[in-house]
Amino acid sequence: MARPGSTREPLLMALLPLAWLAQAGLARAAGSVRLAGGLTLGGLFPVHARGAAGRACGPLKKEQGVHRLEAMLYALDRVNADPELLPGVRLGARLLDTCSRDTYALEQALSFVQALIRGRGDGDEVGVRCPGGVPPLRAAPPERVVAVVGASASSVSIMVANVLRLFAIPQISYASTAPELSDSTRYDFFSRVVPPDSYQAQAMVDIVRALGWNYVSTLASEGNYGESGVEAFVQISREAGGVCIAQSIKIPREPKPGEFNKLIRRLMETPNARGIIIFANEDDIRRVLEAARQANLTGHFLWVGSDSWGAKTSPILSLEDVAVGAITILPKRASIDGFDQYFMTRSLENNRRNIWFAEFWEENFNCKLTSSGTQSDDSTRKCTGEERIGRDSTYEQEGKVQFVIDAVYAIAHALHSMHQALCPGHTGLCPAMEPTDGRMLLQYIRAVRFNGSAGTPVMFNENGDAPGRYDIFQYQATNGSASSGGYQAVGQWAETLRLDVEALQWSGDPHEVPSSLCSLPCGPGERKKMVKGVPCCWHCEACDGYRFQVDEFTCEACPGDMRPTPNHTGCRPTPVVRLSWSSPWAAPPLLLAVLGIIATTTVVATFVRHNNTPIVRASGRELSYVLLTGIFLIYAITFLMVAEPGATVCAARRLFLGLGTTLSYSALLTKTNRIYRIFEQGKRSVTPPPFISPTSQLVITFSLTSLQVVGVIAWLGVRPPHSVIDYEEQRTVDPEQARGVLKCDMSDLSLIGCLGYSLLLMVTCTVYAIKARGVPETFNEAKPIGFTMYTTCIIWLAFVPIFFGTAQSAEKIYIQTTTLTVSLSLSASVSLGMLYVPKTYIILFHPEQNVQKRKRSLKAVVAAPPKGEDAEDHK
């Protein structure tokens, strides 16, 4: 190894006393595993868990610790036994226990650089003295470590890497996956045979999306591994879109009592986020599951665990019911058969090089070895030494064994290539490799490419990262029993996800993927109204009324001639309706019209047949025929109102709707005015008033009527009639009731305008009828005309509120047309019934009364004119 430059001199001198302190600490600790060799590799393994109550180390970790450490010993044995790999060079090792704590691991790792520090000076040079001025005892010179395998936890690897890089010692981790370690500017001597968590985070994001989840929470153990893993997951999910983080919770490094119960309560603040992404160490995973069970939330959370959970049984031991359905990630691995054979043959006799193997033996077989000749506690059986792994205890190869072996082989292949380049044709080490240049070795490490212990390629990119290849597991119950369940492979990830969704099993419905959604999907005809700042959360807002769903975020109104489909996902044509001949609404008006026409025809026929009889003559034949014609037209308009609208029908409606009433009320007004003027003139003079002859009466009547005709003709010229479909008239609140109305281009106001002139004539006639009410009933028609007009006014007063009061009704077209036609027919029937039915009755059934009255003088007539006096009697 090259000597450090002058810029590192102060730092190295500062680290010298730390190295001695570390050496003293190691003397008090459990020690290390040492193998002699020409080139020494360092090894860092979590043989023990983190200690509690101020203790550095805790319980033994059988799988993560002992299995991995033995994997390195196994790999070294194979390398040293391979004549093709590093011929003449034996690899030694110094393996240390990190106790799963970064600060403790740093103290241990300082022993790897002791040889380098001693190369810079000894105790005398730096003035170190024991009490009394006695120089310190010199220990045996430490091995010169050329490369380090480890560590396991990312936080430990980061702490160690910061020291090893100062001395240019390459480091290869078999389990550290924190994305932070990919920073080649800070951790330039760090490499790893496992992929970084950035790949793992991408795989977990892909899994979440494949399951249809969009709302999850994250849990991270405090430290580089957990925090950087969650950070990578959050960043990738944000970039990919479609996944939102409900809560991101950090588990403290030293959790207080009740901390995990509090953590579960926080997760339940967002109960819809059932998916929990967990980057945590084994101890934290186990305590999270315990807290979930205590909160009676077994089956609620859907765990997605990182490779720290993987396919291990220790985090879920006795907590299998809480772990059912958990999906876990593990770098693609294979069980190494050669290691199984090696490890299952280890015993107390043939494995004395592992100083922690005796402790493992006791833990694995639940027995005690005698120590210093003292028998162990009677409550625990004594170990016989004849126990065998896999026969007297359960055994399953730990998941990272493959990667420990690959890390050792990566260093061995790099040293082999370096040896071939620096020592060509030389067996054993040559001066060029003594000491070994760490920077040059790093270049060879980054250039290695070989098939690893599982047959998969081992290589590194420019940042020292291995390619991402993962197996995906799910913990599934067996025959309904969680405790007898196990991890089942359900997919793989290698840049893209391949997940067998049908192989997944869940609590509840085994084959229905449970949801982890902030908001349930909106139904048909509902749009998403997004919650501000949370793109995965929304409120479903119905596209009500005449709106339809354009896309998942937008509602728009249907065009005017259309209405939404029942589920409001599109538009459909609005049905078009009209008042048809078969409609129940048309029956009453048509019946009245038919009866009225029959009655009118009967009266006209009777009058024509008895045209020269006194009653017909006395009623004013000319005006009577005009009046009856108007009544006939009033009845006939009903058929035009029911007929299908078209240009011809609409023109006829405009013309005849007001013509019949105008003709009728013009005739009545003329007759009433004539009677009124006759008797008013008779009070003042015996001279008859002007314009009382039949011709004058007809001229007056047709003059009044002509105003209506001229107005309608002008209207027809300005706005030619045509039919329209009015979609607003019956655009009801409920779109299902909406209808387009086929009608003539006449608004309600224009329709009333057609009748307005008639109503004016009616009111004027009523006024004259009131004025003529004093004429003796026995001698004139004034009172029947008055009663006719009073009744007609009542009919039309009732018509107005009914007609306009139903303007918003879904049945408007039917109600208004029926109301109008019935009102017209009733008003015609009143005129017909009060003015002509009695006369017709007398003509047909009492002809003896249809005789000429005796003539009287004009003075007498003026004084007391006989009933029904006609101008003809005064010729």
Coordinates of N, CA, C and O in Angstrom, one line a residue, residues 713-790:
I713 N -102.1 39.1 -41.4 CA -101.4 39.0 -42.7 C -100.0 39.7 -42.6 O -99.0 39.2 -43.2
A714 N -100.0 40.9 -41.9 CA -98.7 41.6 -41.8 C -97.7 40.7 -41.0 O -96.5 40.6 -41.3
W715 N -98.2 40.0 -40.0 CA -97.3 39.1 -39.2 C -96.8 38.0 -40.0 O -95.6 37.6 -40.0
L716 N -97.7 37.4 -40.9 CA -97.2 36.3 -41.8 C -96.2 36.8 -42.7 O -95.3 36.1 -43.1
G717 N -96.3 38.1 -43.2 CA -95.3 38.6 -44.1 C -94.0 38.9 -43.4 O -92.9 38.6 -44.0
V718 N -94.0 39.4 -42.2 CA -92.8 39.8 -41.5 C -92.0 38.5 -41.0 O -90.8 38.4 -41.2
R719 N -92.8 37.6 -40.5 CA -92.2 36.4 -39.9 C -93.0 35.2 -40.5 O -94.0 34.8 -39.9
P720 N -92.5 34.6 -41.6 CA -93.2 33.5 -42.2 C -93.3 32.4 -41.2 O -92.4 32.1 -40.4
P721 N -94.4 31.7 -41.1 CA -94.6 30.7 -40.1 C -93.8 29.4 -40.4 O -93.6 29.1 -41.6
H722 N -93.4 28.7 -39.4 CA -92.7 27.5 -39.5 C -92.8 26.7 -38.2 O -93.0 27.4 -37.1
S723 N -92.5 25.5 -38.2 CA -92.5 24.7 -37.0 C -91.1 24.7 -36.4 O -90.1 24.8 -37.1
V724 N -91.0 24.6 -35.1 CA -89.8 24.5 -34.4 C -89.8 23.5 -33.3 O -90.9 23.0 -32.9
I725 N -88.6 23.0 -32.9 CA -88.6 22.1 -31.7 C -88.0 22.9 -30.6 O -86.9 23.3 -30.6
D726 N -88.8 23.1 -29.6 CA -88.4 23.9 -28.4 C -87.9 23.0 -27.3 O -88.7 22.2 -26.7
Y727 N -86.6 23.0 -27.1 CA -86.0 22.1 -26.1 C -86.0 22.8 -24.7 O -85.6 22.1 -23.7
E728 N -86.3 24.0 -24.6 CA -86.3 24.7 -23.4 C -87.6 24.6 -22.7 O -87.7 24.7 -21.4
E729 N -88.7 24.5 -23.4 CA -90.0 24.5 -22.8 C -90.2 23.4 -21.8 O -90.8 23.6 -20.7
Q730 N -89.7 22.2 -22.1 CA -89.8 21.1 -21.2 C -88.4 20.6 -20.7 O -88.2 19.4 -20.6
R731 N -87.5 21.5 -20.5 CA -86.2 21.2 -19.9 C -86.3 21.2 -18.4 O -86.0 22.1 -17.7
T732 N -86.9 20.1 -18.0 CA -87.2 19.9 -16.5 C -86.0 19.7 -15.7 O -84.9 19.5 -16.2
V733 N -86.1 19.8 -14.4 CA -85.0 19.6 -13.5 C -84.4 18.2 -13.6 O -83.2 18.0 -13.6
D734 N -85.3 17.2 -13.8 CA -84.9 15.8 -14.0 C -84.7 15.6 -15.5 O -85.7 15.7 -16.3
P735 N -83.5 15.4 -16.0 CA -83.3 15.2 -17.4 C -84.1 14.1 -18.1 O -84.4 14.1 -19.2
E736 N -84.5 13.1 -17.2 CA -85.2 12.0 -17.8 C -86.6 12.4 -18.2 O -87.2 11.8 -19.0
Q737 N -87.1 13.5 -17.6 CA -88.4 14.0 -18.0 C -88.3 15.1 -19.1 O -89.4 15.6 -19.6
A738 N -87.1 15.4 -19.6 CA -87.0 16.5 -20.6 C -87.5 16.0 -21.9 O -87.4 14.8 -22.3
R739 N -88.2 16.9 -22.6 CA -88.7 16.6 -23.9 C -88.5 17.9 -24.8 O -88.6 19.0 -24.4
G740 N -88.3 17.6 -26.1 CA -88.4 18.7 -27.1 C -89.8 18.8 -27.6 O -90.4 17.7 -27.9
V741 N -90.3 20.0 -27.6 CA -91.7 20.2 -28.0 C -91.8 20.7 -29.5 O -91.2 21.7 -29.8
L742 N -92.4 19.9 -30.3 CA -92.6 20.3 -31.7 C -93.8 21.2 -31.7 O -95.0 20.8 -31.4
K743 N -93.6 22.4 -32.1 CA -94.7 23.4 -32.1 C -94.5 24.5 -33.1 O -93.4 24.5 -33.8
C744 N -95.5 25.3 -33.3 CA -95.3 26.4 -34.2 C -94.5 27.5 -33.5 O -94.4 27.6 -32.3
D745 N -93.9 28.4 -34.3 CA -93.0 29.4 -33.8 C -93.8 30.5 -33.2 O -93.7 31.7 -33.6
M746 N -94.6 30.2 -32.2 CA -95.5 31.2 -31.5 C -95.2 31.0 -30.0 O -95.3 29.9 -29.4
S747 N -94.7 32.1 -29.4 CA -94.5 32.1 -28.0 C -95.8 32.2 -27.3 O -96.9 32.5 -27.9
D748 N -95.8 32.0 -26.0 CA -97.0 32.2 -25.2 C -97.6 33.6 -25.4 O -98.8 33.8 -25.5
L749 N -96.7 34.6 -25.4 CA -97.2 36.0 -25.5 C -97.8 36.3 -26.9 O -98.8 36.9 -27.0
S750 N -97.1 35.7 -27.9 CA -97.7 35.9 -29.3 C -99.0 35.2 -29.4 O -99.9 35.7 -30.1
L751 N -99.2 34.1 -28.8 CA -100.4 33.4 -28.8 C -101.5 34.2 -28.1 O -102.7 34.3 -28.7
I752 N -101.2 34.8 -27.0 CA -102.2 35.6 -26.3 C -102.4 36.9 -27.1 O -103.5 37.4 -27.2
G753 N -101.4 37.3 -27.9 CA -101.5 38.5 -28.7 C -102.6 38.2 -29.8 O -103.3 39.2 -30.2
C754 N -102.6 37.0 -30.3 CA -103.6 36.7 -31.3 C -105.0 36.8 -30.8 O -105.9 37.2 -31.5
L755 N -105.1 36.5 -29.5 CA -106.4 36.6 -28.9 C -106.7 38.0 -28.2 O -107.8 38.2 -27.7
G756 N -105.6 38.8 -28.2 CA -105.8 40.1 -27.4 C -106.8 41.0 -28.0 O -107.6 41.6 -27.2
Y757 N -106.9 41.1 -29.3 CA -107.9 42.0 -29.9 C -109.3 41.4 -29.7 O -110.2 42.2 -29.4
S758 N -109.4 40.1 -29.7 CA -110.7 39.5 -29.4 C -111.1 39.8 -28.0 O -112.3 40.1 -27.7
L759 N -110.1 39.7 -27.0 CA -110.4 40.0 -25.6 C -110.9 41.4 -25.5 O -111.8 41.7 -24.6
L760 N -110.2 42.3 -26.2 CA -110.6 43.7 -26.2 C -112.1 43.9 -26.6 O -112.9 44.7 -26.0
L761 N -112.4 43.2 -27.7 CA -113.8 43.3 -28.2 C -114.8 42.7 -27.2 O -115.9 43.2 -27.0
M762 N -114.3 41.6 -26.5 CA -115.2 41.0 -25.5 C -115.4 41.9 -24.4 O -116.5 42.0 -23.9
V763 N -114.4 42.6 -23.9 CA -114.5 43.5 -22.8 C -115.4 44.7 -23.2 O -116.3 45.1 -22.4
T764 N -115.2 45.2 -24.4 CA -116.1 46.3 -24.8 C -117.5 45.9 -24.9 O -118.4 46.6 -24.5
C765 N -117.7 44.7 -25.5 CA -119.1 44.2 -25.6 C -119.7 44.0 -24.2 O -120.9 44.3 -24.0
T766 N -118.9 43.6 -23.2 CA -119.4 43.4 -21.9 C -119.8 44.7 -21.3 O -120.9 44.9 -20.6
V767 N -119.0 45.8 -21.6 CA -119.4 47.1 -21.1 C -120.7 47.6 -21.6 O -121.6 48.1 -20.9
Y768 N -120.9 47.4 -22.9 CA -122.2 47.7 -23.5 C -123.3 46.9 -23.0 O -124.5 47.4 -22.8
A769 N -123.0 45.6 -22.7 CA -124.1 44.8 -22.2 C -124.5 45.3 -20.8 O -125.7 45.2 -20.4
I770 N -123.5 45.8 -20.0 CA -123.8 46.3 -18.7 C -124.7 47.6 -18.9 O -125.7 47.8 -18.1
K771 N -124.3 48.4 -19.8 CA -125.0 49.6 -20.0 C -126.5 49.4 -20.5 O -127.4 50.1 -20.2
A772 N -126.6 48.3 -21.2 CA -128.0 48.0 -21.8 C -128.8 47.1 -20.9 O -129.8 46.6 -21.3
R773 N -128.3 46.9 -19.6 CA -129.0 46.0 -18.8 C -130.4 46.5 -18.3 O -131.2 45.7 -17.8
G774 N -130.6 47.8 -18.5 CA -131.9 48.4 -18.0 C -133.0 48.2 -19.0 O -134.2 48.5 -18.7
V775 N -132.7 47.7 -20.2 CA -133.8 47.5 -21.2 C -134.7 46.4 -20.8 O -134.2 45.4 -20.3
P776 N -136.0 46.6 -20.9 CA -136.9 45.5 -20.4 C -136.6 44.2 -21.1 O -136.4 44.1 -22.3
E777 N -136.6 43.1 -20.2 CA -136.2 41.8 -20.7 C -137.2 41.3 -21.7 O -136.8 40.5 -22.7
T778 N -138.4 41.7 -21.6 CA -139.4 41.1 -22.4 C -139.3 41.6 -23.9 O -139.7 40.9 -24.8
F779 N -138.6 42.6 -24.1 CA -138.6 43.2 -25.4 C -137.2 43.3 -26.1 O -137.1 43.9 -27.2
N780 N -136.1 42.7 -25.6 CA -134.8 42.7 -26.3 C -133.9 41.6 -25.9 O -134.2 40.8 -25.0
E781 N -132.7 41.5 -26.7 CA -131.7 40.4 -26.5 C -130.6 40.9 -25.6 O -129.6 40.2 -25.5
A782 N -130.7 42.1 -25.1 CA -129.5 42.6 -24.3 C -129.1 41.8 -23.2 O -127.9 41.5 -22.9
K783 N -130.1 41.3 -22.4 CA -129.8 40.5 -21.2 C -129.1 39.2 -21.6 O -128.1 38.8 -20.9
P784 N -129.6 38.4 -22.5 CA -128.9 37.2 -22.9 C -127.5 37.4 -23.4 O -126.6 36.7 -23.1
I785 N -127.3 38.5 -24.1 CA -126.0 38.9 -24.6 C -125.1 39.2 -23.3 O -123.9 38.9 -23.2
G786 N -125.7 39.9 -22.4 CA -125.0 40.3 -21.2 C -124.5 39.1 -20.4 O -123.4 38.9 -20.0
F787 N -125.5 38.1 -20.2 CA -125.1 36.9 -19.5 C -124.0 36.1 -20.3 O -123.1 35.5 -19.7
T788 N -124.1 36.2 -21.6 CA -123.1 35.5 -22.4 C -121.7 36.1 -22.1 O -120.7 35.4 -21.9
M789 N -121.7 37.4 -22.1 CA -120.4 38.1 -21.9 C -119.9 37.9 -20.5 O -118.6 37.8 -20.3
Y790 N -120.8 38.0 -19.5 CA -120.3 37.7 -18.1 C -119.7 36.4 -18.0 O -118.6 36.2 -17.4

